[in-house]
PDB file of C-alpha atoms in Angstrom:
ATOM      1  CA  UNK M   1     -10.455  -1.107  26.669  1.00  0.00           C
ATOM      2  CA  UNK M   2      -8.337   2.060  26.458  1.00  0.00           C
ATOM      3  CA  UNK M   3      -9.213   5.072  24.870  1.00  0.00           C
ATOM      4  CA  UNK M   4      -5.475   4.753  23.322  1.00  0.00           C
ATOM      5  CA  UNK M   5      -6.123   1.340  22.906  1.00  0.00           C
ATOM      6  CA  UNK M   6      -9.254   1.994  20.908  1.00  0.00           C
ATOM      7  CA  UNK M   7      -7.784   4.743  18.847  1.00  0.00           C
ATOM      8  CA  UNK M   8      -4.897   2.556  18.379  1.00  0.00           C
ATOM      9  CA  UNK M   9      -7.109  -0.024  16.531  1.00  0.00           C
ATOM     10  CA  UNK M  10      -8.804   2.506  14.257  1.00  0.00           C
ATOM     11  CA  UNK M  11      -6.133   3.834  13.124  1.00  0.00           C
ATOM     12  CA  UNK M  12      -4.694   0.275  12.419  1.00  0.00           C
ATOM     13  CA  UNK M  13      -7.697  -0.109  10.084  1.00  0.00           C
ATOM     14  CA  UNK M  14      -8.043   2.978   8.538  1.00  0.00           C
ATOM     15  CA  UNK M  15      -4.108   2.785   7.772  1.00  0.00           C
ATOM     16  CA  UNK M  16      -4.136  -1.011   6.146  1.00  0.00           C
ATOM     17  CA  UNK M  17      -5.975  -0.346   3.158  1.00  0.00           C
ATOM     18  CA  UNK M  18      -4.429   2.962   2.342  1.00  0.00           C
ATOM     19  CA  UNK M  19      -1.030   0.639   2.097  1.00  0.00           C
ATOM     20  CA  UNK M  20      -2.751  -1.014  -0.503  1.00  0.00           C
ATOM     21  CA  UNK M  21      -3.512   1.948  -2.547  1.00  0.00           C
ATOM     22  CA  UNK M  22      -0.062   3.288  -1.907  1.00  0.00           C
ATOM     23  CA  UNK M  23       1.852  -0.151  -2.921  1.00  0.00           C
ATOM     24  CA  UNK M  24      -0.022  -0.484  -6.056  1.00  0.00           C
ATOM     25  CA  UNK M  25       0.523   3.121  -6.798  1.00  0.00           C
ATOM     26  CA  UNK M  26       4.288   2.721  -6.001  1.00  0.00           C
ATOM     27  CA  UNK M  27       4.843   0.201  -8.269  1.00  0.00           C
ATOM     28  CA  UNK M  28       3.711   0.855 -11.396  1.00  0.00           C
ATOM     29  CA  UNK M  29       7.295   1.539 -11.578  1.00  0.00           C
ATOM     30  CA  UNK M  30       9.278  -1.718 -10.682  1.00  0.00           C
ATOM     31  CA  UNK M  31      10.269  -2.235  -7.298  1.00  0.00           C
ATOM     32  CA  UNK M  32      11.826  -4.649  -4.511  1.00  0.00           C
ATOM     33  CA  UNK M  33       9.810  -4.965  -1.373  1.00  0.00           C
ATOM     34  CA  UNK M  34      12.916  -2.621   1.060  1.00  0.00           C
ATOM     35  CA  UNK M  35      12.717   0.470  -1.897  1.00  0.00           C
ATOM     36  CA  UNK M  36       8.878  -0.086  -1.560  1.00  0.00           C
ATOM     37  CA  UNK M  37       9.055   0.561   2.319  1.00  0.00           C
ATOM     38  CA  UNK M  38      11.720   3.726   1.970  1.00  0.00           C
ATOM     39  CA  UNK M  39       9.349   5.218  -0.497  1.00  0.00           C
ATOM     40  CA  UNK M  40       6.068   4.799   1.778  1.00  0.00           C
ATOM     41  CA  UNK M  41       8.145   5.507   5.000  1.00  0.00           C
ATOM     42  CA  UNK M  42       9.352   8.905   3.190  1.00  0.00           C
ATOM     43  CA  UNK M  43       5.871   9.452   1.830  1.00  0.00           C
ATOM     44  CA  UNK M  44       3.980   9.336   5.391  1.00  0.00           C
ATOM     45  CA  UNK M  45       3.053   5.466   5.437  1.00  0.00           C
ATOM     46  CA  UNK M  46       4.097   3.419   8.470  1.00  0.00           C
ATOM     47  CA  UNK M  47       4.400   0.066   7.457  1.00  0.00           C
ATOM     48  CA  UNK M  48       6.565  -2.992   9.177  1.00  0.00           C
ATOM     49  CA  UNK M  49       8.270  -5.113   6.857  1.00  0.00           C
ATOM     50  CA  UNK M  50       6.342  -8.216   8.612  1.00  0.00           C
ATOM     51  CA  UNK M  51       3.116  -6.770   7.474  1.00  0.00           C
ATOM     52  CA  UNK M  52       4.412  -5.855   4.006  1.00  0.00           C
ATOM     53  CA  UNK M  53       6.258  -8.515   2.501  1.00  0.00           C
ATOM     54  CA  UNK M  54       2.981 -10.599   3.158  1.00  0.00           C
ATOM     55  CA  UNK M  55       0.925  -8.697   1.689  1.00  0.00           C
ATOM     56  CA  UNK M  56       3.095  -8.026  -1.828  1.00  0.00           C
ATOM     57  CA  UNK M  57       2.799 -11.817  -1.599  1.00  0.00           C
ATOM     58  CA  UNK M  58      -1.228 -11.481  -1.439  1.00  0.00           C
ATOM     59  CA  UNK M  59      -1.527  -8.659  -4.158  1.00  0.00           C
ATOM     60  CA  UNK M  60       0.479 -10.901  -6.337  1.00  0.00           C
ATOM     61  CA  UNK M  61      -1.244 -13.786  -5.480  1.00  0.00           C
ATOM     62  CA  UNK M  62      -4.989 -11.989  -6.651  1.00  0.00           C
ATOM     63  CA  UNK M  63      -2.755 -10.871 -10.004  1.00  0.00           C
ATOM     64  CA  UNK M  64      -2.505  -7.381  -8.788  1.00  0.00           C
ATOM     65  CA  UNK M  65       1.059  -7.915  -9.199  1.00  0.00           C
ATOM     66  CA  UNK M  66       3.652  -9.588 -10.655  1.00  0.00           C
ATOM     67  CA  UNK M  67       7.503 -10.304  -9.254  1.00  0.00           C
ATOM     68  CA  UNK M  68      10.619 -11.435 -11.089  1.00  0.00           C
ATOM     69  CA  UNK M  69      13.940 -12.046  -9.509  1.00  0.00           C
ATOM     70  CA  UNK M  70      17.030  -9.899 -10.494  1.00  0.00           C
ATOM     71  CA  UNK M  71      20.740 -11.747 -10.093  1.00  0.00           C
ATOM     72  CA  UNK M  72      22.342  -9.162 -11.312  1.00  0.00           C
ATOM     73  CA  UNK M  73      23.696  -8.210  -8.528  1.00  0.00           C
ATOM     74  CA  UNK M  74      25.347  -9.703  -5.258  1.00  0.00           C
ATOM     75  CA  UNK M  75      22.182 -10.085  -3.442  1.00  0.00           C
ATOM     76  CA  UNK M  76      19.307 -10.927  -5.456  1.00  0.00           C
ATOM     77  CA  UNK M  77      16.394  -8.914  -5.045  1.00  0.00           C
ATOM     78  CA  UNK M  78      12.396  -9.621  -5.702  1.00  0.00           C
ATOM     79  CA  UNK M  79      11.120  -7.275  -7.932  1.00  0.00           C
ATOM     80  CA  UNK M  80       7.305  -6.382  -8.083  1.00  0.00           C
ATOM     81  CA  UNK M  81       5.519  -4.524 -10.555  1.00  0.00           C
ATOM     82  CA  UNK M  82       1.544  -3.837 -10.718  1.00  0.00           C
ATOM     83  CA  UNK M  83      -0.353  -5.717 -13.194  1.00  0.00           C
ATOM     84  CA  UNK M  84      -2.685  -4.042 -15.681  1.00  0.00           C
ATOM     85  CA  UNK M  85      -5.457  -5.286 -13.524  1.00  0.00           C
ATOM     86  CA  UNK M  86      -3.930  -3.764 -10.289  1.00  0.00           C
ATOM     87  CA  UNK M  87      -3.823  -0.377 -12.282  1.00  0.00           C
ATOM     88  CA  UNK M  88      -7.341  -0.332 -12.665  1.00  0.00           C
ATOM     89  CA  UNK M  89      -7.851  -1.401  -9.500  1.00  0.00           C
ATOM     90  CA  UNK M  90      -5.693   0.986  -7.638  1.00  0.00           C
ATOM     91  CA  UNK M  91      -7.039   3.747  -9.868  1.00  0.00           C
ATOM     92  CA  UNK M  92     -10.999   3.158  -8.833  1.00  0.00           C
ATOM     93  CA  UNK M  93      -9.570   2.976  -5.128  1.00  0.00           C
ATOM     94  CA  UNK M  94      -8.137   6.571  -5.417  1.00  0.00           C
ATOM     95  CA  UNK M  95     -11.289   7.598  -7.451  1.00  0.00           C
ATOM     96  CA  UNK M  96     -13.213   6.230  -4.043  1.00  0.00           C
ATOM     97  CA  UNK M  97     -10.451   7.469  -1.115  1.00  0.00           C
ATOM     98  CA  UNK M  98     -11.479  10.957  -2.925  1.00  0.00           C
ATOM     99  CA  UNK M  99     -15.296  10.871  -3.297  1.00  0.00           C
ATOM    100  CA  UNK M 100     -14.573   9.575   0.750  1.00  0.00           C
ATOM    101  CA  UNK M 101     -12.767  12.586   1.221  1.00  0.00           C
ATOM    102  CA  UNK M 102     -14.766  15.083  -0.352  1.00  0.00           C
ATOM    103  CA  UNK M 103     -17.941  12.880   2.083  1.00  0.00           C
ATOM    104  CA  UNK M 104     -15.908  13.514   5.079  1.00  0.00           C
ATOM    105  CA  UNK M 105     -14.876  17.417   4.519  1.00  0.00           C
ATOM    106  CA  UNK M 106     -18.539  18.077   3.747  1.00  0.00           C
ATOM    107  CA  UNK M 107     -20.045  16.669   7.441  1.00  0.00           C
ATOM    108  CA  UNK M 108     -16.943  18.102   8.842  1.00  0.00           C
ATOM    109  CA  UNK M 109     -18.105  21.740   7.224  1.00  0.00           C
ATOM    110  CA  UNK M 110     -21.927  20.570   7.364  1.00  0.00           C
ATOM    111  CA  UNK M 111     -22.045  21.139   3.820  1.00  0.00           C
ATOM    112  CA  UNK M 112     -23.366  17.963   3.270  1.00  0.00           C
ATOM    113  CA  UNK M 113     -27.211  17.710   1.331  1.00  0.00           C
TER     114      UNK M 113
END
């Protein structure tokens, strides 16, 4: 295996849970799944629509979300919103991304002990 090809599939993992975080975040404001991919694209997340839309459906799915339909206008659009539960969630995961952070920053400084 490549070293790009190596790197390549780090950052693939290190990247798939922070789309998590970000999603739930997003949408404690309602949202439909192309607004949601804007907002993440504009915010620094790279995220395909094919690995998106799947995983809305999965967050809803564990009740992290919820989704209604609006027909309001010509093209109906799914709307998600986070859940009470996905809050809470979502909130511990950005309590732990940080105490991660502050983990990394202190072996990076060796101000670690």
């Amino acid at each position: 295996m490549t070293m790009d090809a190596t790197l390549s599939g780090h950052l693939q993992e290190l990247r798939r849970g922070t789309v998590v975080v970000a999603s739930l975040t997003v949408l404690r404001t309602p949202g439909y799944g192309y607004s949601l991919l804007e907002t993440l694209s504009e915010a620094g997340f790279e995220v395909e629509a094919n690995t998106l839309y799947p995983l809305l459906r999965r967050l809803e799915a564990q009740g992290l979300l919820t989704s209604e339909w609006n027909t309001d206008e010509a093209r109906p659009r799914k709307f998600y919103k986070t859940t009470e539960q996905g809050d809470s969630i979502a909130a511990t995961l950005r309590g732990e991304w940080a105490r991660l952070d502050g983990a990394i920053t202190d072996l990076t400084t060796g101000s670690q002990g």
